[in-house]
mmCIF file of C-alpha atoms and ligand atoms in Angstrom:
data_model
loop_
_atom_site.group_PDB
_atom_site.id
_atom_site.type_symbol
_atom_site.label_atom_id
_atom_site.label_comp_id
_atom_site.label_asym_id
_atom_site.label_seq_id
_atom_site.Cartn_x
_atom_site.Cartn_y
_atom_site.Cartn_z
ATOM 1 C CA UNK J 11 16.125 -10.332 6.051
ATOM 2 C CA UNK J 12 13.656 -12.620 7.104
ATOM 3 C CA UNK J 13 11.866 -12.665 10.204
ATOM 4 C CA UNK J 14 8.094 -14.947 11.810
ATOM 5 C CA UNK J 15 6.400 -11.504 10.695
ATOM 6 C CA UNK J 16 7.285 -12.502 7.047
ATOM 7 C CA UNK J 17 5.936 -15.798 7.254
ATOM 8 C CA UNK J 18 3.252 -15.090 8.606
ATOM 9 C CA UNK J 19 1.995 -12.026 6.290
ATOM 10 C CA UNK J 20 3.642 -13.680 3.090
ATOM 11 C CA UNK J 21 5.945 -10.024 2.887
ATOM 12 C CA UNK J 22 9.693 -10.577 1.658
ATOM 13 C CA UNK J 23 10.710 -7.699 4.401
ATOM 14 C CA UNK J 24 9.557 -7.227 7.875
ATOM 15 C CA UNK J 25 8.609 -3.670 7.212
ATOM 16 C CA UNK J 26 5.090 -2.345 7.954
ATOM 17 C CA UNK J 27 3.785 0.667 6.374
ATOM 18 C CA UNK J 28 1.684 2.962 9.111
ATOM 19 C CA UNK J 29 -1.983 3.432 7.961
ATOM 20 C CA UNK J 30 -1.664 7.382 8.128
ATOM 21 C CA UNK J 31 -5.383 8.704 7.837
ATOM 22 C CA UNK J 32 -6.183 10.936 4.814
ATOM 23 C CA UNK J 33 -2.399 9.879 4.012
ATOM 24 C CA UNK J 34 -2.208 5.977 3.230
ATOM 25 C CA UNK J 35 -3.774 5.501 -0.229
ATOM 26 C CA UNK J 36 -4.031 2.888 -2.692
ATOM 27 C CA UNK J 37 -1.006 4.528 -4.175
ATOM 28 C CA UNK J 38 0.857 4.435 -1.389
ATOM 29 C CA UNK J 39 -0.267 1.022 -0.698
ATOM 30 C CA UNK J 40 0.804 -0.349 -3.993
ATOM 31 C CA UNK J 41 4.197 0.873 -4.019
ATOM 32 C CA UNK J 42 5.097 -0.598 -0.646
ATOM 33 C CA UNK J 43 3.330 -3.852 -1.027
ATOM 34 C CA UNK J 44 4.993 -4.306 -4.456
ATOM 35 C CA UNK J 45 8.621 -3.693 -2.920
ATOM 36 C CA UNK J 46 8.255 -6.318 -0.475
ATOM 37 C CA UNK J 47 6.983 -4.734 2.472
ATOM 38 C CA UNK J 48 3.207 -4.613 3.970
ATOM 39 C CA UNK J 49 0.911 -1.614 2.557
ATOM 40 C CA UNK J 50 -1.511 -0.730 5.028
ATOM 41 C CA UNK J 51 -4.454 1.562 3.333
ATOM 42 C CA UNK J 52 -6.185 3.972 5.901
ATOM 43 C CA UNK J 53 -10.092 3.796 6.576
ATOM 44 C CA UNK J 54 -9.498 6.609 9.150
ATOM 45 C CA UNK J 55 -12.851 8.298 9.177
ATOM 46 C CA UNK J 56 -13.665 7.704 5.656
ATOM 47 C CA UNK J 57 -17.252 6.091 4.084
ATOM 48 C CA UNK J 58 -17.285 2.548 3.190
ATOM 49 C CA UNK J 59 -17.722 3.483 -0.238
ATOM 50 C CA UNK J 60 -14.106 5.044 -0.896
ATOM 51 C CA UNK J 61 -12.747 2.154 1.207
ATOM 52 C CA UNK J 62 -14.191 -0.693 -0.866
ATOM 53 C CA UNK J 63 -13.083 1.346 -3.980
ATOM 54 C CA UNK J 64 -9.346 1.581 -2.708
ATOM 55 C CA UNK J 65 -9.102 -2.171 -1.873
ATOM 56 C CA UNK J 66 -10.271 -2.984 -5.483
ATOM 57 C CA UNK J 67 -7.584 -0.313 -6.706
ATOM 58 C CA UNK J 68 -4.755 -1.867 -4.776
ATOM 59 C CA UNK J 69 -6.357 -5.457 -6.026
ATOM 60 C CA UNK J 70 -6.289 -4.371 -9.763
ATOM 61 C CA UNK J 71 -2.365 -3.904 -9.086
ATOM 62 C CA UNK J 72 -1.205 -6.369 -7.238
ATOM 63 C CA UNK J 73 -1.381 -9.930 -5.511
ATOM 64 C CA UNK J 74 1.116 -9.025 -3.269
ATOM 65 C CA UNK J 75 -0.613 -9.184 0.628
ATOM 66 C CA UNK J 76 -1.660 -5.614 2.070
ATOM 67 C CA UNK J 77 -3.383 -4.693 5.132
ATOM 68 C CA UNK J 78 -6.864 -2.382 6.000
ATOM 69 C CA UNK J 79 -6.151 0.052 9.458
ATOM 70 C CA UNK J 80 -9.375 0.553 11.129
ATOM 71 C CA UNK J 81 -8.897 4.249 12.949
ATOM 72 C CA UNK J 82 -11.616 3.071 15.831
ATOM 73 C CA UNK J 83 -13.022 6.083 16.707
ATOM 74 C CA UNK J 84 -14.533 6.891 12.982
ATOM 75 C CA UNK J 85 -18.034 7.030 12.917
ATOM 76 C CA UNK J 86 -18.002 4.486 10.221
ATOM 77 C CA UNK J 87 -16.138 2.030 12.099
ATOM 78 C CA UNK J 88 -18.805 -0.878 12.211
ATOM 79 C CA UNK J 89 -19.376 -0.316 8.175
ATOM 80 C CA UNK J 90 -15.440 -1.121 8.204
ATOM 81 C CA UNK J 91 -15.806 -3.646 10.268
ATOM 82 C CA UNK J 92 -18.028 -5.453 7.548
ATOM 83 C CA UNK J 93 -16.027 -4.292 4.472
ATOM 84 C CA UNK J 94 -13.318 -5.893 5.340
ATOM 85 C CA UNK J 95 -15.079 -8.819 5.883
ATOM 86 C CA UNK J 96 -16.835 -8.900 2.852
ATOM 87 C CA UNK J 97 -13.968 -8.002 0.704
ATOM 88 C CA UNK J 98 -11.792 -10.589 2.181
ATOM 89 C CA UNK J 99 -9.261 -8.503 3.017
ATOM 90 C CA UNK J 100 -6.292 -10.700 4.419
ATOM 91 C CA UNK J 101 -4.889 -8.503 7.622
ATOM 92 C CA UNK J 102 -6.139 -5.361 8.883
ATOM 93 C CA UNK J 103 -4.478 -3.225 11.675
ATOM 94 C CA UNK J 104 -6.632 -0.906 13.818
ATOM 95 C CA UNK J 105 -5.499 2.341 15.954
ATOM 96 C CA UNK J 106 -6.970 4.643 18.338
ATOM 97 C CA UNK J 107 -8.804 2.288 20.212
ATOM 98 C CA UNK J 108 -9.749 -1.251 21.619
ATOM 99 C CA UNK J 109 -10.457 -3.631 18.837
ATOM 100 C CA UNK J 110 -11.922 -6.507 20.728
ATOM 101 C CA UNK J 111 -15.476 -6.524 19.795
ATOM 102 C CA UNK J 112 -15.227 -6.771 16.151
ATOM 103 C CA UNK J 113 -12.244 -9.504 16.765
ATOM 104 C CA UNK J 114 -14.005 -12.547 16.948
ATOM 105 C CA UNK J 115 -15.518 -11.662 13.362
ATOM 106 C CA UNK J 116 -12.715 -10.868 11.781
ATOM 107 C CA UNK J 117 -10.379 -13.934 13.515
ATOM 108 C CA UNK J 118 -13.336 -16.450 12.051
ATOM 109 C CA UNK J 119 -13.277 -14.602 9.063
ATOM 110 C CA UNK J 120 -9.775 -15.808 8.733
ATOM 111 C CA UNK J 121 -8.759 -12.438 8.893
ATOM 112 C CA UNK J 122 -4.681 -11.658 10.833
ATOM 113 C CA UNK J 123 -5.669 -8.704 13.135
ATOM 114 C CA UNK J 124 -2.724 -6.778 14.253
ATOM 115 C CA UNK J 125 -3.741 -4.484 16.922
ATOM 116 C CA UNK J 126 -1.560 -1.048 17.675
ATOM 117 C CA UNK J 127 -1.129 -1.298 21.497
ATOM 118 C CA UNK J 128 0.120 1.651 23.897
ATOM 119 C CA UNK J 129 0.817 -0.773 27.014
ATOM 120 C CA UNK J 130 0.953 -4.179 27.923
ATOM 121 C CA UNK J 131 -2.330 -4.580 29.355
ATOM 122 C CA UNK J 132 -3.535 -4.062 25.993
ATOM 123 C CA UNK J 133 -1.450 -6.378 24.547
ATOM 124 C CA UNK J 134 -2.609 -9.033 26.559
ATOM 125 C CA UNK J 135 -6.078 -8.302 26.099
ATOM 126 C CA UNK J 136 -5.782 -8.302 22.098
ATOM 127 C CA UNK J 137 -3.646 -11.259 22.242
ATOM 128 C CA UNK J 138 -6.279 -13.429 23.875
ATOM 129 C CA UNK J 139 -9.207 -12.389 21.954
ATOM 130 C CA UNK J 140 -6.795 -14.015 18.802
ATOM 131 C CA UNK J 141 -4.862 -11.419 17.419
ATOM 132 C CA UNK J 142 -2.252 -12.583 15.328
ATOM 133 C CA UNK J 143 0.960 -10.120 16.284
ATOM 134 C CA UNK J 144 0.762 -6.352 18.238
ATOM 135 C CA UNK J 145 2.100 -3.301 17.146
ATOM 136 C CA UNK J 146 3.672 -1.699 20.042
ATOM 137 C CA UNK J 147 3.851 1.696 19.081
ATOM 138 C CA UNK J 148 5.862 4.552 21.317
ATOM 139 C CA UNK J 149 4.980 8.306 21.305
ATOM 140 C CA UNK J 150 7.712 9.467 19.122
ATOM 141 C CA UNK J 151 5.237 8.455 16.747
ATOM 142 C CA UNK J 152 3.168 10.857 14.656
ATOM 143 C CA UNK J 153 -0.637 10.965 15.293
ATOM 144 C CA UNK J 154 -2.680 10.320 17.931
ATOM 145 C CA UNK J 155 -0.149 8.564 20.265
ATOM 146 C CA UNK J 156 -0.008 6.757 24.111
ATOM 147 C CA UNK J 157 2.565 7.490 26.806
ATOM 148 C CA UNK J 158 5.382 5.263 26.640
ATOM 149 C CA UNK J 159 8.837 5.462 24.650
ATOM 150 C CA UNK J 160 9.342 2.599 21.521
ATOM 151 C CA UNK J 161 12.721 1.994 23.834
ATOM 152 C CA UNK J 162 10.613 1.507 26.974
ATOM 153 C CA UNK J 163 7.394 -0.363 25.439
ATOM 154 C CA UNK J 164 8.988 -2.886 22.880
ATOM 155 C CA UNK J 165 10.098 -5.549 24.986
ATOM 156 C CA UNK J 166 8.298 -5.168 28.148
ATOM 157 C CA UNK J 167 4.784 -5.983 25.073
ATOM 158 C CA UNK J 168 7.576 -8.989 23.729
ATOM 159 C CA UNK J 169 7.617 -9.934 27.566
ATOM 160 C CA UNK J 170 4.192 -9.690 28.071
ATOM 161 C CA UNK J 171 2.581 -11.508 24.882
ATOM 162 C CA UNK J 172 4.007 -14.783 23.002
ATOM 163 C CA UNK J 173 2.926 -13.280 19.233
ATOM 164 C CA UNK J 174 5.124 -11.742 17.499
ATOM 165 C CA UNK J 175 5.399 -8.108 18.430
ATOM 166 C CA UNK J 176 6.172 -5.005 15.453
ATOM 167 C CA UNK J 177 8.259 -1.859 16.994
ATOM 168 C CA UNK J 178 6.693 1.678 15.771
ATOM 169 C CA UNK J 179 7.293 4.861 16.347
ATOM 170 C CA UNK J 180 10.823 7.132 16.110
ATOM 171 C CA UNK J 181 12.127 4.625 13.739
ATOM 172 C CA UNK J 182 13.226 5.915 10.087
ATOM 173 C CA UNK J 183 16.401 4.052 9.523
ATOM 174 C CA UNK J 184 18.391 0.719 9.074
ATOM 175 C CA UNK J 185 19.899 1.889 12.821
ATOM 176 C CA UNK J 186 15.764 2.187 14.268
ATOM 177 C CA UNK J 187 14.859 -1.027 12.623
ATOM 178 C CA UNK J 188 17.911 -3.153 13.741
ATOM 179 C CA UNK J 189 17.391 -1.781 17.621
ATOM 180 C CA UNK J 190 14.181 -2.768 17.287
ATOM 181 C CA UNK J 191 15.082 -6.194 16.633
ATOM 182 C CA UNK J 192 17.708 -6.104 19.444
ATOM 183 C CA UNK J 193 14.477 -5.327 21.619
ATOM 184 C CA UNK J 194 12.867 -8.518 20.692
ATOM 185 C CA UNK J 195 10.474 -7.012 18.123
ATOM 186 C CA UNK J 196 9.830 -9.063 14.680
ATOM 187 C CA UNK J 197 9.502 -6.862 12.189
ATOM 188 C CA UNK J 198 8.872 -2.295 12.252
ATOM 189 C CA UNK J 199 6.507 -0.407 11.288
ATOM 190 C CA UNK J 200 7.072 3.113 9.639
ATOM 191 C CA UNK J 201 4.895 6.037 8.966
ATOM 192 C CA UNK J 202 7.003 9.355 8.658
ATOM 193 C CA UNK J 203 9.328 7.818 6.637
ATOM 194 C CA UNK J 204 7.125 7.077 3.637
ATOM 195 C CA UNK J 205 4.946 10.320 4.026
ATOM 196 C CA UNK J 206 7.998 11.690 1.616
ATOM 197 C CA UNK J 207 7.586 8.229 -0.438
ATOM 198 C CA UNK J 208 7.506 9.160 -4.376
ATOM 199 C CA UNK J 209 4.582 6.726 -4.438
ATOM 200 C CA UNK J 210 2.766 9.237 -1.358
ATOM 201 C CA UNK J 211 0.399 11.524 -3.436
ATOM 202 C CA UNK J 212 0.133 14.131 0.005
ATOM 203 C CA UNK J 213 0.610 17.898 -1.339
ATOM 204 C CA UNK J 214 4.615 19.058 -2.031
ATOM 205 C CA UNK J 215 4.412 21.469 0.724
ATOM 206 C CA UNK J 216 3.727 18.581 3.478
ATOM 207 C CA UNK J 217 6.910 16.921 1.996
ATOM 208 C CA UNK J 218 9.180 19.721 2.080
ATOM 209 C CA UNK J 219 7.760 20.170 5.507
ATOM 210 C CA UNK J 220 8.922 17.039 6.556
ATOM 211 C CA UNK J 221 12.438 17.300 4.534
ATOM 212 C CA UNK J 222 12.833 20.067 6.667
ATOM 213 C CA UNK J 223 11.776 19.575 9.929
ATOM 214 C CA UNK J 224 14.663 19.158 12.871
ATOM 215 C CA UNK J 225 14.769 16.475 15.817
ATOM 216 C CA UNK J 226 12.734 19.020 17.892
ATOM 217 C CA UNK J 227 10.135 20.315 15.665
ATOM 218 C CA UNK J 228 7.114 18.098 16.508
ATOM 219 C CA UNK J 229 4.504 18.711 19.510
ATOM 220 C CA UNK J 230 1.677 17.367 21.148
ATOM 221 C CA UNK J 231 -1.660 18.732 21.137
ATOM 222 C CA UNK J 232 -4.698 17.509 22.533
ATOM 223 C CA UNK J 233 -3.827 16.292 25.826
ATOM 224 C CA UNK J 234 -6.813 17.752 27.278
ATOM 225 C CA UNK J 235 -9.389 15.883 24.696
ATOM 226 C CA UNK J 236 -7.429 12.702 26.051
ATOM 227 C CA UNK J 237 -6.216 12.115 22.651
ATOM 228 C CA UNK J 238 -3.192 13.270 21.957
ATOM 229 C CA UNK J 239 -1.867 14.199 18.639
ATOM 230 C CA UNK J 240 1.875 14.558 17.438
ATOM 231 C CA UNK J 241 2.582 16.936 14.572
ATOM 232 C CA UNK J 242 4.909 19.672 13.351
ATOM 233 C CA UNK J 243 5.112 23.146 14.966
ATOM 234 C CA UNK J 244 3.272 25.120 12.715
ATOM 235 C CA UNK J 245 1.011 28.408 13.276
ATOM 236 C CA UNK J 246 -1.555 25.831 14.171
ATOM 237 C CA UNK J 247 -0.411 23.664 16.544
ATOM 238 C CA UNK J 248 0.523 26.840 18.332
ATOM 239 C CA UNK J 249 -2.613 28.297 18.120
ATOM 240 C CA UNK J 250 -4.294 24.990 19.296
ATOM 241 C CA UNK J 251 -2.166 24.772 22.079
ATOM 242 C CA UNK J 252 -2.874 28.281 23.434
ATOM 243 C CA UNK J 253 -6.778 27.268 23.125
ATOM 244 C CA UNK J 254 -6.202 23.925 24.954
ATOM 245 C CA UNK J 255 -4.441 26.183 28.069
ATOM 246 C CA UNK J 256 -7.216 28.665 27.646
ATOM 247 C CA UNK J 257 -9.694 26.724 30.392
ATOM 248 C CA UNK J 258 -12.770 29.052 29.071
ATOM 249 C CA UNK J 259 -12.712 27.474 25.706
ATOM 250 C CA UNK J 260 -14.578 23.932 26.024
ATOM 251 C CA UNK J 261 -13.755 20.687 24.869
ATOM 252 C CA UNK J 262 -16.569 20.963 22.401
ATOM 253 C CA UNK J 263 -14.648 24.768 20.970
ATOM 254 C CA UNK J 264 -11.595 22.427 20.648
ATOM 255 C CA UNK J 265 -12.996 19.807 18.895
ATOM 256 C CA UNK J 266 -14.509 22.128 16.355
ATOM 257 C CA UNK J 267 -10.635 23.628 15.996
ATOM 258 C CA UNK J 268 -8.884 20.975 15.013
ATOM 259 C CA UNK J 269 -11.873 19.238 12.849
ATOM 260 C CA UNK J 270 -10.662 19.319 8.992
ATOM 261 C CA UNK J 271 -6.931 20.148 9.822
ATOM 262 C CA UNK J 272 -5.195 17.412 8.929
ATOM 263 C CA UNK J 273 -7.012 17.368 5.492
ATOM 264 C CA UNK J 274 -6.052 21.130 4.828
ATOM 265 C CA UNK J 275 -2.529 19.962 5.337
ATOM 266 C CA UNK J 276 -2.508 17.135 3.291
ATOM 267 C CA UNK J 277 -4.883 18.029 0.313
ATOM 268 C CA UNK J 278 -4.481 21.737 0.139
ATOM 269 C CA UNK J 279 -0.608 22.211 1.855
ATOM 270 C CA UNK J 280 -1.980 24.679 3.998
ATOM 271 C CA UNK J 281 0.518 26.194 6.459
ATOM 272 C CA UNK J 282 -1.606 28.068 8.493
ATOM 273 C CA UNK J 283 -4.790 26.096 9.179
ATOM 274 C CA UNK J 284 -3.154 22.510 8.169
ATOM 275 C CA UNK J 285 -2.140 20.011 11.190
ATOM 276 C CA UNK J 286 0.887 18.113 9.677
ATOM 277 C CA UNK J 287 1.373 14.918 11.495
ATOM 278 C CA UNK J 288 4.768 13.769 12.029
ATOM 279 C CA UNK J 289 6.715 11.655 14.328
ATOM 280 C CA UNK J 290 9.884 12.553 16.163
ATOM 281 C CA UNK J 291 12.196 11.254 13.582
ATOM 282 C CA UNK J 292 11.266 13.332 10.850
ATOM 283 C CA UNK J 293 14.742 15.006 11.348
ATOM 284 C CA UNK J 294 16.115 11.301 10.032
ATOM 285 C CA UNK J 295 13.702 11.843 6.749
ATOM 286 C CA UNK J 296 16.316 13.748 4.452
ATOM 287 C CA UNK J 297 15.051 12.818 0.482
ATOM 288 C CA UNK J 298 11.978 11.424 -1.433
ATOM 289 C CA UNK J 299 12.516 7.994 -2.713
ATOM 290 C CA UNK J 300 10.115 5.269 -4.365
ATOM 291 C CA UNK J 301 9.070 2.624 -1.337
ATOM 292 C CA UNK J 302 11.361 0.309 -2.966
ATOM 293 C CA UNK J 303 14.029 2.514 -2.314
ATOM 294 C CA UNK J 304 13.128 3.319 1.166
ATOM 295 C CA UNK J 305 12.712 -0.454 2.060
ATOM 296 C CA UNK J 306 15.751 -1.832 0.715
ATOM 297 C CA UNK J 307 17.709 1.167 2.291
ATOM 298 C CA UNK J 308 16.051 0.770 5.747
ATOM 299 C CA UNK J 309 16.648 -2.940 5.514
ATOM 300 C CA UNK J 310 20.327 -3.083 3.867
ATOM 301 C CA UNK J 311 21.258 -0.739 6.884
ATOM 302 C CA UNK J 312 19.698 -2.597 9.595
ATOM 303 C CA UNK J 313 21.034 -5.676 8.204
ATOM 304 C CA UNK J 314 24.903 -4.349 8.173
ATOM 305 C CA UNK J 315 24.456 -3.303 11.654
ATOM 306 C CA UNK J 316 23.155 -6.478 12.706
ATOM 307 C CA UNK J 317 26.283 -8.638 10.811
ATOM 308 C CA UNK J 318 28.760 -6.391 12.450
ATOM 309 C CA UNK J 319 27.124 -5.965 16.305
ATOM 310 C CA UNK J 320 29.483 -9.114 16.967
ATOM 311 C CA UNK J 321 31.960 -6.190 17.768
ATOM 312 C CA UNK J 322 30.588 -5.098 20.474
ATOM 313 C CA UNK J 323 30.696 -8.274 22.171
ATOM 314 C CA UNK J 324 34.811 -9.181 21.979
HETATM 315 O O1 TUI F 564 -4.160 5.532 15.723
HETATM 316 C C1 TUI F 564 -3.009 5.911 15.650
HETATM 317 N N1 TUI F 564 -2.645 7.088 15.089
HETATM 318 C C2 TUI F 564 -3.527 7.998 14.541
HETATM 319 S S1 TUI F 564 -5.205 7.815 14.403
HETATM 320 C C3 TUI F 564 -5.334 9.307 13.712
HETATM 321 S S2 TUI F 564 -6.863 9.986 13.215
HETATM 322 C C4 TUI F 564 -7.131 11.046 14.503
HETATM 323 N N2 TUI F 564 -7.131 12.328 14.214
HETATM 324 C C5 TUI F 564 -7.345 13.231 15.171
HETATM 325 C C6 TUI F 564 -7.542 12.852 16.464
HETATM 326 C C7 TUI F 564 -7.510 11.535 16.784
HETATM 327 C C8 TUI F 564 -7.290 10.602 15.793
HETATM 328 C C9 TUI F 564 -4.118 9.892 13.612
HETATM 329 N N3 TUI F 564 -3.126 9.134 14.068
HETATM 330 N N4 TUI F 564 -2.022 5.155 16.138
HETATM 331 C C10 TUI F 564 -2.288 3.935 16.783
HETATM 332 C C11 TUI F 564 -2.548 4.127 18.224
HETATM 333 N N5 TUI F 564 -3.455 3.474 18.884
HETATM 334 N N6 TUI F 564 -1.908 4.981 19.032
HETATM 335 C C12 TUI F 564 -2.449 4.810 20.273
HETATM 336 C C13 TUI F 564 -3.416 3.837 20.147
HETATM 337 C C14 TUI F 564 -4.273 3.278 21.155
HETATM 338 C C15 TUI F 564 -4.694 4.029 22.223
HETATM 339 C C16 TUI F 564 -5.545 3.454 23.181
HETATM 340 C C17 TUI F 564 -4.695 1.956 21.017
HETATM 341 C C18 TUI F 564 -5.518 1.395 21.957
HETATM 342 C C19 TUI F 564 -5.953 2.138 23.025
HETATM 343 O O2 TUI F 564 -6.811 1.530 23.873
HETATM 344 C C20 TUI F 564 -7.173 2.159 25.059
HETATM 345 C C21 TUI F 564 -8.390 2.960 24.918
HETATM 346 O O3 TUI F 564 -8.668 3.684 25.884
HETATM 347 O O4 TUI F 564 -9.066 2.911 23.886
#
């Protein structure tokens, strides 16, 4: 299945890995980007120092492309910003905020910037300062998310921008990926899907989490901090949640809450103080596979769908 986003990233599948922070490894990187798809290595509020060292990690193992995300509000985002300059890295994706000030860098760099974009106005914005496709992401996703559905915000971004746009969030399957091309979207991106990726070095209990988890059992915290965050119902979420509706506690009490969580849930598996990010198909997410395995299931559905959707049309 081969689609512009191919072409243009040099990737045999259209199939974006999400740059999940403390998640998205050189690992996890490697495995995807050797199976044909796009790795995409978090910098989420990490040093320059481990960066660097993960790009050379994922070099040492393979020529295959891969991309950098650049979470925008870490404190080292303008050390990223040069790291990925320096270290040639060929595409880099950023998240959580507006990219447009490093852009022009990076674009003469000779760098493909693929913004994630919440709305249309975005899009258009990121598009002009030279990005080379959008990721239009929906809040099904896992993370810090925006307001609109995947269903609703695909193809009203595809109408709005003329690069190629990449569907993202609630997609886990061959069905998710082929919709998404129905909506005019080139290529998906995935993130819940591969957290259970044999290649994903997150702690066992955050994958049997996931294994387990139904169509209902995600939430959204952090409304108030105006960056909201979709993850698993689990003793903390809860407990944040109460906080958040508690008006005496401040925005500066809730900050200090939910610092460090999503570390305790990936590193240490911690059930009680861990925030496990997940998006709103982790009830599709039902074994552990290699990335190879996930991709070529993903896209062998999708494309099986798409052969027989002649059907509904007689
Ligand atoms: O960035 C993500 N997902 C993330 S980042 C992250 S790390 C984090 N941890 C705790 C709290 C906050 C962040 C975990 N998951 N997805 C991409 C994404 N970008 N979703 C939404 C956006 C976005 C939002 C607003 C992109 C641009 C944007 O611009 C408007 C503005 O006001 O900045």
């Amino acid at each position: 299945m081969k689609t512009k986003i191919c072409e243009l990233l040099g990737i045999e599948y259209p199939v974006i890995q999400g740059g999940m922070a403390w998640v998205a490894n050189a690992s996890l990187v490697i495995g995807v980007s050797k199976a044909g798809g796009l790795g995409t290595l978090a910098a989420a509020n990490a040093p320059a120092d481990y960066v660097r060292d993960e790009i050379r990690k994922i070099r040492a193992a393979t020529d295959k492309p891969f991309a950098v995300n650049i979470m925008l509000m870490s404190p080292y985002v303008e050390d990223i910003a040069k790291l990925v300059v320096e270290e040639k890295v060929p595409i880099v994706t950023t998240g959580a905020g507006l990219p447009t000030k490093y852009m022009k860098e990076w674009v003469a760099a000779g760098i493909k910037v693929i913004p994630v974009v919440p709305s249309c106005s975005i899009a258009k914005l990121v598009a002009r300062a030279g990005a080379a496709a959008v990721i239009a992401e929906g809040g099904e996703s896992g993370g810090h998310i925006g307001d609109l559905s995947t269903m609703a915000l695909v193809p009203q971004v595809c109408d709005a921008v003329s690069i190629p746009v990449i569907a993202a969030g609630g997609i886990a399957d061959g069905r998710g990926m082929a919709a998404s091309l129905m909506l005019g979207a080139s290529g998906i991106q995935m993130g819940t899907r591969f957290l259970v990726a044999k290649e994903c070095t997150i702690h066992q209990t955050y994958k049997n989490k996931i294994l387990a988890a139904k169509d209902i059992d995600t939430i959204t915290t952090g409304k108030r901090l105006g960056h909201p965050v979709r993850a698993l119902k689990t003793p903390f979420t809860r407990a944040f949640l109460k906080n958040e509706n508690d008006t005496n506690k401040t925005i500066e009490e809730l900050e200090e809450f939910g610092a460090g969580a999503l570390r305790k849930a990936v590193i240490e598996g911690d059930e009680t103080a861990g925030c496990f990010m997940a998006g709103q198909s982790c009830g599709l997410v039902k074994k552990e596979q290699t990335a190879e395995e996930i991709i070529k299931d993903v896209v062998t559905e999708a494309d099986t769908i798409l052969r027989g959707a002649a059907q509904w049309v007689k």
